[in-house]
mmCIF file of C-alpha atoms and ligand atoms in Angstrom:
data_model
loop_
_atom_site.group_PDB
_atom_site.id
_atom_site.type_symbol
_atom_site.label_atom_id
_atom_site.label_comp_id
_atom_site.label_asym_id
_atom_site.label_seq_id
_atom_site.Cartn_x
_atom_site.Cartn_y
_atom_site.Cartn_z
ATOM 1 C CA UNK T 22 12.690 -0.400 -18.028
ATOM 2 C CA UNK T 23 9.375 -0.987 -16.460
ATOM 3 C CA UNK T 24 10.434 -4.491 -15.098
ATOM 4 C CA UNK T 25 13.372 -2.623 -13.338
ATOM 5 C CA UNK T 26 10.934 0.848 -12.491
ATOM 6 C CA UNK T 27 8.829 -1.923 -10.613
ATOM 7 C CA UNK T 28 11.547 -3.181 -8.517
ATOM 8 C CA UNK T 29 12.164 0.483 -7.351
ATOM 9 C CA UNK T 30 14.612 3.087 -7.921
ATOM 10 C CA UNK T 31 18.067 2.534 -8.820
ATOM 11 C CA UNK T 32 17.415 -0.765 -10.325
ATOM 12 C CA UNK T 33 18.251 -2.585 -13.415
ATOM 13 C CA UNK T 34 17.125 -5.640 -15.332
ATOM 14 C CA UNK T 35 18.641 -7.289 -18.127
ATOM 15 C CA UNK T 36 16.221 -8.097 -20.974
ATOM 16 C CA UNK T 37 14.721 -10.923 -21.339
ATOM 17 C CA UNK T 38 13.079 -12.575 -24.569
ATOM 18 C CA UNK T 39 9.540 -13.040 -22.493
ATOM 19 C CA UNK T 40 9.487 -9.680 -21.735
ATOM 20 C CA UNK T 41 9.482 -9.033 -25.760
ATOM 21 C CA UNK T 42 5.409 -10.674 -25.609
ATOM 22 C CA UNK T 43 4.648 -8.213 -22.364
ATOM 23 C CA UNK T 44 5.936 -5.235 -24.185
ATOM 24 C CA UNK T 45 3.997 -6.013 -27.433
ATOM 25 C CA UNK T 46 0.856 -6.676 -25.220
ATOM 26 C CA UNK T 47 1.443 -2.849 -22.751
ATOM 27 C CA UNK T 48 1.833 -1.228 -26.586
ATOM 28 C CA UNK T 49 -0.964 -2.846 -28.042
ATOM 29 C CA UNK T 50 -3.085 -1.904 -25.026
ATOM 30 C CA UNK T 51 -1.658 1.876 -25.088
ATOM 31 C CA UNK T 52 -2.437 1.872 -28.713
ATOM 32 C CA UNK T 53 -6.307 1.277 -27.860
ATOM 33 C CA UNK T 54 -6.199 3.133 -24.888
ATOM 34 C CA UNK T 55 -5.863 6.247 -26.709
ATOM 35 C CA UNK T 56 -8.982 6.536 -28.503
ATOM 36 C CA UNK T 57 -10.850 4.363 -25.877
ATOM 37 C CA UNK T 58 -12.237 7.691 -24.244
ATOM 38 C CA UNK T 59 -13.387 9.033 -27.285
ATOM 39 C CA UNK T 60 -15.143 5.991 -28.623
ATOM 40 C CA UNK T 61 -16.988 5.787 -25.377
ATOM 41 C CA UNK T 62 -15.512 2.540 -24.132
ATOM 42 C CA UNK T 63 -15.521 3.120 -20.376
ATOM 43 C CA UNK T 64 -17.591 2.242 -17.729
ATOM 44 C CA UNK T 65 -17.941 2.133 -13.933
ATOM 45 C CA UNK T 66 -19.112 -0.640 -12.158
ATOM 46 C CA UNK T 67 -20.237 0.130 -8.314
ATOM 47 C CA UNK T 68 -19.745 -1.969 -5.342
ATOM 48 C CA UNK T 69 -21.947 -0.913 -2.268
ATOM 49 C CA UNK T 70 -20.315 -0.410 1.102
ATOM 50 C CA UNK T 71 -22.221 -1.782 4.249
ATOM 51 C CA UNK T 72 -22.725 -0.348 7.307
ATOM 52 C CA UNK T 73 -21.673 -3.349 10.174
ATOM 53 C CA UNK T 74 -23.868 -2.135 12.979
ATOM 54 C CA UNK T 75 -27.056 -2.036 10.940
ATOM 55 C CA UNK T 76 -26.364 -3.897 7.465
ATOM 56 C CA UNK T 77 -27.680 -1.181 5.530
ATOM 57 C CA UNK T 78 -26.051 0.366 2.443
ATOM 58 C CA UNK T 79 -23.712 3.181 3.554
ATOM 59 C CA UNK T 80 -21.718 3.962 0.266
ATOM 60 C CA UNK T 81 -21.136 3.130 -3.016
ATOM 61 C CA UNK T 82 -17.699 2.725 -4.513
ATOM 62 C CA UNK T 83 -17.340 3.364 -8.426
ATOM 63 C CA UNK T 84 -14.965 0.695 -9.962
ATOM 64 C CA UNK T 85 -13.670 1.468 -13.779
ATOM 65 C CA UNK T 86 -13.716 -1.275 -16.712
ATOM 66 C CA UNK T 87 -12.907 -1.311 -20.156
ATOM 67 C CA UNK T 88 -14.805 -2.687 -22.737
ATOM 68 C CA UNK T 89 -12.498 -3.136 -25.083
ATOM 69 C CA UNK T 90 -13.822 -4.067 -28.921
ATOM 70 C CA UNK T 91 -11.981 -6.887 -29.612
ATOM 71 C CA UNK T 92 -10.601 -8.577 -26.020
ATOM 72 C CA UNK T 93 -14.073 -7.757 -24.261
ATOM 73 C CA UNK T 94 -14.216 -6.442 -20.883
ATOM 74 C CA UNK T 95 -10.892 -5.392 -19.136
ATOM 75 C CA UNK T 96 -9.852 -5.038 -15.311
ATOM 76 C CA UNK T 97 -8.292 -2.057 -14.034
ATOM 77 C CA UNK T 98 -5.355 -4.012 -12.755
ATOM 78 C CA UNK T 99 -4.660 -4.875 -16.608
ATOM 79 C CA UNK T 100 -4.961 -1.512 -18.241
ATOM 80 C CA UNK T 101 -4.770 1.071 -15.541
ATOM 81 C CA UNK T 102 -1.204 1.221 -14.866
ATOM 82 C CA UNK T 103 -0.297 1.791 -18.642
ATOM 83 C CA UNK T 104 -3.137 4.757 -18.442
ATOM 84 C CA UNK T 105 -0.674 5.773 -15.473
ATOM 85 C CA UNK T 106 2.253 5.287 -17.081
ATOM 86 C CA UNK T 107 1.138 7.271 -20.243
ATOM 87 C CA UNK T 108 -0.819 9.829 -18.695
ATOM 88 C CA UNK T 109 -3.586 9.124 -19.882
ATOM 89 C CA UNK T 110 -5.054 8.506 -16.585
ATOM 90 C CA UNK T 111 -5.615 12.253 -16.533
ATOM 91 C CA UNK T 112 -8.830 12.300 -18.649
ATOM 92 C CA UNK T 113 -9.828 9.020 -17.970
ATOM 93 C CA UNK T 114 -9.528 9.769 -14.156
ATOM 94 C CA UNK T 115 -11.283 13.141 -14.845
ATOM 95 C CA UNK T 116 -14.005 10.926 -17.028
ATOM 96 C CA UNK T 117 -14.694 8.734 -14.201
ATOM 97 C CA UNK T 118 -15.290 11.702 -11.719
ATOM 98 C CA UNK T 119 -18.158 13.183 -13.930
ATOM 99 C CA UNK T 120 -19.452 9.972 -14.987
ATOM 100 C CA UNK T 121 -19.730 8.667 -11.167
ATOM 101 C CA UNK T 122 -21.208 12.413 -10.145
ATOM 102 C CA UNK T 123 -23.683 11.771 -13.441
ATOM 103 C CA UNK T 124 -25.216 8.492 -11.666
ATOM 104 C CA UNK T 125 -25.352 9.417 -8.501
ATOM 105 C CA UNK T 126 -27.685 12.469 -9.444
ATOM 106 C CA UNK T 127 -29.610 10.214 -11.853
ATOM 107 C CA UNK T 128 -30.288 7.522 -9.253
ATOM 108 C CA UNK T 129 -31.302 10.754 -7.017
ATOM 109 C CA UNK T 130 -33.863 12.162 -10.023
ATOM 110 C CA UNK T 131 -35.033 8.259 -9.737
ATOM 111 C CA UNK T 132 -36.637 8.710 -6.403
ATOM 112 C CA UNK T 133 -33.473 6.890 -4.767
ATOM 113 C CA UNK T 134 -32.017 7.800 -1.353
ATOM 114 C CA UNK T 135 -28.810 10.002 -1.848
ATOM 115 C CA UNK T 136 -25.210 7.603 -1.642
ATOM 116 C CA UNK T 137 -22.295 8.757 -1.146
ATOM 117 C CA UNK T 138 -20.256 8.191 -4.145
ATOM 118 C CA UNK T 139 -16.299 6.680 -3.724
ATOM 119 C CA UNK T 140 -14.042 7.445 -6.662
ATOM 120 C CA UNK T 141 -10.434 6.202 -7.209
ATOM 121 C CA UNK T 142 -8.047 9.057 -7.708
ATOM 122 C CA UNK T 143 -4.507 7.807 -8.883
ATOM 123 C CA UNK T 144 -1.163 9.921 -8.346
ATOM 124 C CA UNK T 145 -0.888 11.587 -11.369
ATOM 125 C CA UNK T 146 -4.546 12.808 -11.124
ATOM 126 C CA UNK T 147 -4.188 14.131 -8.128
ATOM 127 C CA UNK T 148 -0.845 16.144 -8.947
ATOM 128 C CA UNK T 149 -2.208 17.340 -11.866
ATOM 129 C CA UNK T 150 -2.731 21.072 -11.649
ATOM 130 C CA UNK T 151 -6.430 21.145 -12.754
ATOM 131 C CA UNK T 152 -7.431 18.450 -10.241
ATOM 132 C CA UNK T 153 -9.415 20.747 -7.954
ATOM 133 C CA UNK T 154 -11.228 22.252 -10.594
ATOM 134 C CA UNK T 155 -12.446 19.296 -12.162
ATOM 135 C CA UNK T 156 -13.640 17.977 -8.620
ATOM 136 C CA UNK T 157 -15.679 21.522 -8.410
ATOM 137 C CA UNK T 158 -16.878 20.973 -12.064
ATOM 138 C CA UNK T 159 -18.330 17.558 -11.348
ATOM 139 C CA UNK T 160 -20.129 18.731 -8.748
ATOM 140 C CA UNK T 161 -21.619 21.802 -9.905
ATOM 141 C CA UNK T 162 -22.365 20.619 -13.596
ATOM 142 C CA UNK T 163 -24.398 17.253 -11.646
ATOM 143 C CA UNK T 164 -25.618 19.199 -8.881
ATOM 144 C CA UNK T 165 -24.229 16.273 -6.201
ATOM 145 C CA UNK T 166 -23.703 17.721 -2.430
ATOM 146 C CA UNK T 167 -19.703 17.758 -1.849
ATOM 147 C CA UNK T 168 -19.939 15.698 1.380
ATOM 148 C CA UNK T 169 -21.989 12.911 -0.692
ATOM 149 C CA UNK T 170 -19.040 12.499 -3.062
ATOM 150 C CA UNK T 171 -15.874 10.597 -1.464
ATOM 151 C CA UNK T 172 -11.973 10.585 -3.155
ATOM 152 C CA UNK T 173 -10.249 7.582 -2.342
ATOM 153 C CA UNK T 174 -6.517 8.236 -2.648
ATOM 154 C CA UNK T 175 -3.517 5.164 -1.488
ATOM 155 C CA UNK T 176 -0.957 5.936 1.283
ATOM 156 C CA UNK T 177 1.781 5.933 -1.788
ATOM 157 C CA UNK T 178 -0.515 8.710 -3.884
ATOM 158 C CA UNK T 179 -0.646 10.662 -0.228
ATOM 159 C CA UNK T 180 2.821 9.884 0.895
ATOM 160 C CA UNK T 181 4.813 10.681 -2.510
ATOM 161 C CA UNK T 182 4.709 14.268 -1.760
ATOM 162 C CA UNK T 183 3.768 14.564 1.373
ATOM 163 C CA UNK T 184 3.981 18.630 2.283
ATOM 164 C CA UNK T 185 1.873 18.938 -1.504
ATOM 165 C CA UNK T 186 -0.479 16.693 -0.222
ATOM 166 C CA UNK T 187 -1.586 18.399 2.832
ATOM 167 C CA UNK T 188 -2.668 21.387 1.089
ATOM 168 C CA UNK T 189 -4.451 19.917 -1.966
ATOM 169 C CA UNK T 190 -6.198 17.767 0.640
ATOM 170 C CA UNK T 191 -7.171 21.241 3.004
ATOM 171 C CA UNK T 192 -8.571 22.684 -0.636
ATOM 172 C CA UNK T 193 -10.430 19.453 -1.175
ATOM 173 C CA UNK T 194 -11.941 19.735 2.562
ATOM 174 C CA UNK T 195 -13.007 23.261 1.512
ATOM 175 C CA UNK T 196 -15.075 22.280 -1.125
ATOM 176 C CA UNK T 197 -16.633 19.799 1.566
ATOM 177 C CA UNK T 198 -15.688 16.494 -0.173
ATOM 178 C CA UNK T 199 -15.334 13.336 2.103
ATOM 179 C CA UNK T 200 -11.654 12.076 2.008
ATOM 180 C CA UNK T 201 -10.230 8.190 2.562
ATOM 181 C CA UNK T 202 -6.866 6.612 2.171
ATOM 182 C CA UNK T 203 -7.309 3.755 0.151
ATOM 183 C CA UNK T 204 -5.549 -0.025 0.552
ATOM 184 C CA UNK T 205 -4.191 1.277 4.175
ATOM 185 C CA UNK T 206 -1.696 -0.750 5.748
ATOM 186 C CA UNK T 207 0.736 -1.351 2.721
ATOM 187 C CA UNK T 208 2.351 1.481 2.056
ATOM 188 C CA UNK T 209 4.604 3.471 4.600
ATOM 189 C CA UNK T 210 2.869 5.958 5.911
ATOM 190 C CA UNK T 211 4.028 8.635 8.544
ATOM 191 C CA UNK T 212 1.705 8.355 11.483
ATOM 192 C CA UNK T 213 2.635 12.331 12.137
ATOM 193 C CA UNK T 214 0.966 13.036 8.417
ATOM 194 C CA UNK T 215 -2.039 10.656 8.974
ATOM 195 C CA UNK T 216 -2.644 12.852 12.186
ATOM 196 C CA UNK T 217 -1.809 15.828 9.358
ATOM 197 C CA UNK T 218 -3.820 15.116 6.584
ATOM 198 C CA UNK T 219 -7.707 16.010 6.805
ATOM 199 C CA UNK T 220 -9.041 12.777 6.947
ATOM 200 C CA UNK T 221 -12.555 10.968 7.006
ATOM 201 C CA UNK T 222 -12.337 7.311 6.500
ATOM 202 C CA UNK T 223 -9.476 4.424 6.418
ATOM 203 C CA UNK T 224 -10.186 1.243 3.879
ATOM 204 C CA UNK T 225 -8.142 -1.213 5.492
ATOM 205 C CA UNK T 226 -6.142 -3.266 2.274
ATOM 206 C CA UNK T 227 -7.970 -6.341 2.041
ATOM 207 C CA UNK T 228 -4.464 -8.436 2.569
ATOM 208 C CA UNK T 229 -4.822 -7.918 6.414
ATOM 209 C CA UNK T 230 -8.680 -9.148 5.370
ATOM 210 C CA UNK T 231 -8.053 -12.360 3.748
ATOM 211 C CA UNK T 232 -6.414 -14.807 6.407
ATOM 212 C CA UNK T 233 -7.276 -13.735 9.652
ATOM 213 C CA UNK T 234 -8.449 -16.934 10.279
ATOM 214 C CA UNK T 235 -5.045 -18.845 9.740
ATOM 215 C CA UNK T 236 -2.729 -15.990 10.919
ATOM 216 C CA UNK T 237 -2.613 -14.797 13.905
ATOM 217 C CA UNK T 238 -0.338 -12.042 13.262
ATOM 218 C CA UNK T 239 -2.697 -10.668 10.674
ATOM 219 C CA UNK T 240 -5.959 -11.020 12.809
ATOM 220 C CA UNK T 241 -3.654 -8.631 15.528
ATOM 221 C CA UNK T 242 -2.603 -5.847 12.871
ATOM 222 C CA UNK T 243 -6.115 -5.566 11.616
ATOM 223 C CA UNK T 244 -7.252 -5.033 15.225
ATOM 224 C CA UNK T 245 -3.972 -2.389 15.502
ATOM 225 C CA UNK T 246 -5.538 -0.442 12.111
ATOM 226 C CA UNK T 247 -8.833 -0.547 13.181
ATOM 227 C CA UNK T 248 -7.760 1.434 16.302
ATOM 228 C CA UNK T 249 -5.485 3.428 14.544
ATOM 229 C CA UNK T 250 -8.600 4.417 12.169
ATOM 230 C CA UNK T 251 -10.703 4.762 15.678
ATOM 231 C CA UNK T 252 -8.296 6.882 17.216
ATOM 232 C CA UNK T 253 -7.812 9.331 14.456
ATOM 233 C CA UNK T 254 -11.787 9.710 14.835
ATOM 234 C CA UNK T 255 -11.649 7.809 10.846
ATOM 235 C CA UNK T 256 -14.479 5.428 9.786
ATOM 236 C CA UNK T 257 -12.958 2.575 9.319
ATOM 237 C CA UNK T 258 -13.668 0.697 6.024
ATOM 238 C CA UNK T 259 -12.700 -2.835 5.884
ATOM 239 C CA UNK T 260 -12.481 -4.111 1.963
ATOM 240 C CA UNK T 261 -12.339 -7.721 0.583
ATOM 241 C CA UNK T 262 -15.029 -8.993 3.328
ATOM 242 C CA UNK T 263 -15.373 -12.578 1.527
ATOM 243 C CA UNK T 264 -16.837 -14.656 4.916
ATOM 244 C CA UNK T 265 -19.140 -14.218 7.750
ATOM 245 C CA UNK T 266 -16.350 -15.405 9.999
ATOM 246 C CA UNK T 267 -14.635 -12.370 8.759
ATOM 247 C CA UNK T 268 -17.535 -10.408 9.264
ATOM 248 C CA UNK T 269 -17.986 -11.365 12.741
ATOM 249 C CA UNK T 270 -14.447 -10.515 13.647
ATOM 250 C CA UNK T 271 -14.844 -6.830 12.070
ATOM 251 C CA UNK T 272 -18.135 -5.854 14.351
ATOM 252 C CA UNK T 273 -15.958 -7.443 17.635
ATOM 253 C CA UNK T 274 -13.319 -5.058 16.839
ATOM 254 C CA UNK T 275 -15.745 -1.607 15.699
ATOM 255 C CA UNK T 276 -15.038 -1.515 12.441
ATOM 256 C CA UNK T 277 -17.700 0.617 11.157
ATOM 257 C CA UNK T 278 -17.833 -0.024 7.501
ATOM 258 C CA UNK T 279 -17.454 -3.389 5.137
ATOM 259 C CA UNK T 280 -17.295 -3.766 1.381
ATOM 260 C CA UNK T 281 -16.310 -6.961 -0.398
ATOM 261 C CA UNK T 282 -17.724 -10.260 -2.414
ATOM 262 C CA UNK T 283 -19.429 -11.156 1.017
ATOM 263 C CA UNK T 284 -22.044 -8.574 0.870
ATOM 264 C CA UNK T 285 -22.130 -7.814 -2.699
ATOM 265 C CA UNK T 286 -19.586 -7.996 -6.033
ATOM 266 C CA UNK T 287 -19.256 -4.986 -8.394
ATOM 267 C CA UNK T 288 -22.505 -4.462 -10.201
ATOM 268 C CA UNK T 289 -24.079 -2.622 -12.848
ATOM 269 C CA UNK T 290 -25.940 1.000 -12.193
ATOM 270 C CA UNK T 291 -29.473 -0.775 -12.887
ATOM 271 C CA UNK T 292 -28.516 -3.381 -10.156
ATOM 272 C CA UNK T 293 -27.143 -1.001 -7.602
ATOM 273 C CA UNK T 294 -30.294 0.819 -7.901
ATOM 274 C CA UNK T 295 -31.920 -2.207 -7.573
ATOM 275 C CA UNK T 296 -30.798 -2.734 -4.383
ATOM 276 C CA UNK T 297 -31.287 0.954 -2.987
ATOM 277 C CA UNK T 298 -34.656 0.307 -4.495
ATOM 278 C CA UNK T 299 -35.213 -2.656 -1.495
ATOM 279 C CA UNK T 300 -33.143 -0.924 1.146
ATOM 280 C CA UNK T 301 -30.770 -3.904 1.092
ATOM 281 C CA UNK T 302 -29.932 -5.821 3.920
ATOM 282 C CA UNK T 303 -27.450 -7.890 4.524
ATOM 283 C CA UNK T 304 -28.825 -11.489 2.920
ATOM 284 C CA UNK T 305 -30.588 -9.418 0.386
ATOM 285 C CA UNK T 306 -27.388 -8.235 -1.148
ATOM 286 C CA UNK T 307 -25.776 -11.369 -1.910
HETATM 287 P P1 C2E C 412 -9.271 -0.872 -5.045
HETATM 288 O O1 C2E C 412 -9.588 0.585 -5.065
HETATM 289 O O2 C2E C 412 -8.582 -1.409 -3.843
HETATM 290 O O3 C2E C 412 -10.653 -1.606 -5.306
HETATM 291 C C1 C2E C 412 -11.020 -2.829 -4.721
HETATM 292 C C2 C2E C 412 -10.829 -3.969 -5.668
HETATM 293 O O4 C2E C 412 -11.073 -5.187 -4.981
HETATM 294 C C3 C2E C 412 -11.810 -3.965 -6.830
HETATM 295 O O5 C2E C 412 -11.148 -4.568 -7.947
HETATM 296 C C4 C2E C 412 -12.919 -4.888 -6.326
HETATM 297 O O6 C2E C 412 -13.681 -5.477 -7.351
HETATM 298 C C5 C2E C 412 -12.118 -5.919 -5.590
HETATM 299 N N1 C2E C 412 -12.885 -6.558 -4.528
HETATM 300 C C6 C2E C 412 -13.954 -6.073 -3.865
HETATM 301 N N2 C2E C 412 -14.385 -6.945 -2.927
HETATM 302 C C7 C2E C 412 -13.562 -8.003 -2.985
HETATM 303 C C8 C2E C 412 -13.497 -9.252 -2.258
HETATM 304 O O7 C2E C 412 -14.283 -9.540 -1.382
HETATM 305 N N3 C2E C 412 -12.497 -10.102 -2.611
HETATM 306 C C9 C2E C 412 -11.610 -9.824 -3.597
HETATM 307 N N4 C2E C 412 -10.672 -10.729 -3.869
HETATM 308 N N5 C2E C 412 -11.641 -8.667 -4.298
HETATM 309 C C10 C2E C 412 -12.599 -7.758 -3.998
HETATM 310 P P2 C2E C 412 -11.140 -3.895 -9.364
HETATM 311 O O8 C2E C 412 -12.474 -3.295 -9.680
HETATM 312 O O9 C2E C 412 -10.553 -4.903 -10.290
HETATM 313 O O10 C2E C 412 -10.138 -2.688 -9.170
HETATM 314 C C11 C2E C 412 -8.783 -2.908 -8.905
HETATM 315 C C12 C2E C 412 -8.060 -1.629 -8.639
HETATM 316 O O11 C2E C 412 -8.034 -0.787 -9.807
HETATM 317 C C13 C2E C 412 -8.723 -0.773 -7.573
HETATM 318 O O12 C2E C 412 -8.368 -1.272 -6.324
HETATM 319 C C14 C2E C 412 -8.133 0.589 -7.874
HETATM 320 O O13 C2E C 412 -6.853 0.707 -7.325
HETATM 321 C C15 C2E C 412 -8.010 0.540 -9.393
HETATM 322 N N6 C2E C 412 -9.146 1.288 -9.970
HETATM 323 C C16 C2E C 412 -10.420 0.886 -10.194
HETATM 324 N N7 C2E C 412 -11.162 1.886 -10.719
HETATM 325 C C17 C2E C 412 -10.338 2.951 -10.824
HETATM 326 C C18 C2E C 412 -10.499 4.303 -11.283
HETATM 327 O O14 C2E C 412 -11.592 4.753 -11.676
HETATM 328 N N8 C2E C 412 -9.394 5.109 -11.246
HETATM 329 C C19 C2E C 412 -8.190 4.678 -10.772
HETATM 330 N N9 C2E C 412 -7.154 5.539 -10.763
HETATM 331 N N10 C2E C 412 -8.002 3.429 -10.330
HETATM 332 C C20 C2E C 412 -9.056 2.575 -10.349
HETATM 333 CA CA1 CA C 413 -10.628 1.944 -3.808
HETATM 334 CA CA1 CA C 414 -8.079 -1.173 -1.874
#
């Protein structure tokens, strides 16, 4: 079912005897998943964002792992669809909102300048009917200012139910929170609900990123988002900056913003800190 669910709708697979192994492996990791929250198993990594014009730190983004008791530490990509898929994402989702609001005040009660924070909000999470009141409860429980906390959300989360969309996001605006569409580029959105939806930032999907260099095509569609994101008065965040060549290309075109291996991986709260500590610049962050 989930081979065919991946393919799209109105699909169907026949069963294969690999797929027996996958199955065993999504159930086993379901299985653990459930009681992972409760045993305290999560936690986020953070991954700053850079400012192109001046190289300083302009955001953090708060990445989720598993540490898992027996396999050791687990990538989103591996366990965060089956959360989806089984719900679960709900409280983990709403775990992840607290937890990032929870070190951004404590790096604040450090003497640190305040960030603002980026948190991954999947579709289910942001359907759910209690998703504006846990945003509100993180915020007022930690004390963080709304417009220092960011919700990343992908054109497919925005674009599923699009009408929906456009009035959670108008609530979420009320409460003053920053909002960016997350991996844009991929999915399909409508340019009339981009121009719709109360926007602050674009992260162009790191695919239009990677080969600029070799492909021609690509370097010309990542110049077309940036000025889409321009246009729509957006910052513009460009993920998966891996090369100074890359780098270079982004500040000729105005891209305001850059996150990726280039300036810094996905660290640990002491490290992050670390680096707000310096006031990182550019080299420093490597
Ligand atoms: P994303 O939101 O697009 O996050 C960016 C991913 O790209 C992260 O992977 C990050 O470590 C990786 N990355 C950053 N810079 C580079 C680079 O220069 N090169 C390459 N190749 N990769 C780079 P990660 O942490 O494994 O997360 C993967 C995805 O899992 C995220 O993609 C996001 O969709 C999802 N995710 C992560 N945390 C959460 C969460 O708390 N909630 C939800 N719902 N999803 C999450
Ligand atoms: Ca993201
Ligand atoms: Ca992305």
């Amino acid at each position: 079912m989930y081979e065919a669910k991946k393919l799209g709708r109105n699909n169907c697979q026949f069963f294969r005897p690999e797929m027996q192994a996958r199955v065993l492996e999504w159930q086993s990791l379901e299985g653990s998943l459930r009681c992972a929250l409760e045993r305290n198993e999560f936690m986020l990594m953070y991954q700053p964002k850079i400012a192109l014009e001046t190289g300083e730190i302009s955001g953090v983004e708060a990445l989720l792992r598993w540490k898992h008791p027996e396999r050791g530490l687990i990538q989103p990509l591996k366990f965060v669809p089956i959360a989806e898929e089984s719900g679960l994402i709900v409280p983990i989702g709403r775990w992840v909102l607290l937890e990032a609001c929870r070190q951004a005040r404590a790096w604040i009660d450090a003497g640190l300048p305040p960030m603002r924070i980026a948190v991954n909000v999947s579709a289910l999470q942001f359907a759910a009917k209690d998703f504006l009141s846990s945003v509100r409860a993180a915020l007022i429980s930690t004390g963080i200012d709304p417009s220092n906390l960011e919700l990343e959300l992908t054109e497919t989360v925005l674009m599923q139910d699009a009408e929906s969309a456009v009035q959670t996001l108008r609530a979420l605006k009320d409460i003053g929170v920053q909002l960016a569409v997350d991996d844009f580029g991929v999915g399909y959105s409508s340019f009339s609900y981009l121009r719709k939806f109360p926007l602050d930032a674009l992260k162009v999907d790191r695919s239009f990123i990677n080969d600029i260099s070799s492909n021609a095509d690509n370097a010309m569609i990542l110049s077309a988002l940036i000025n889409i994101g321009k246009s729509l008065k957006h910052r513009v965040v460009a993920e998966g900056v891996e090369t100074e060549e890359q780098l270079h290309f982004l500040q000729q075109e105005g891209c305001s913003e850059g996150q990726g291996y280039f300036f810094c991986r996905p660290v640990i709260a002491e490290k992050f800190a670390e680096f707000l500590e310096r006031g990182v610049t550019e080299s420093a962050v490597h």
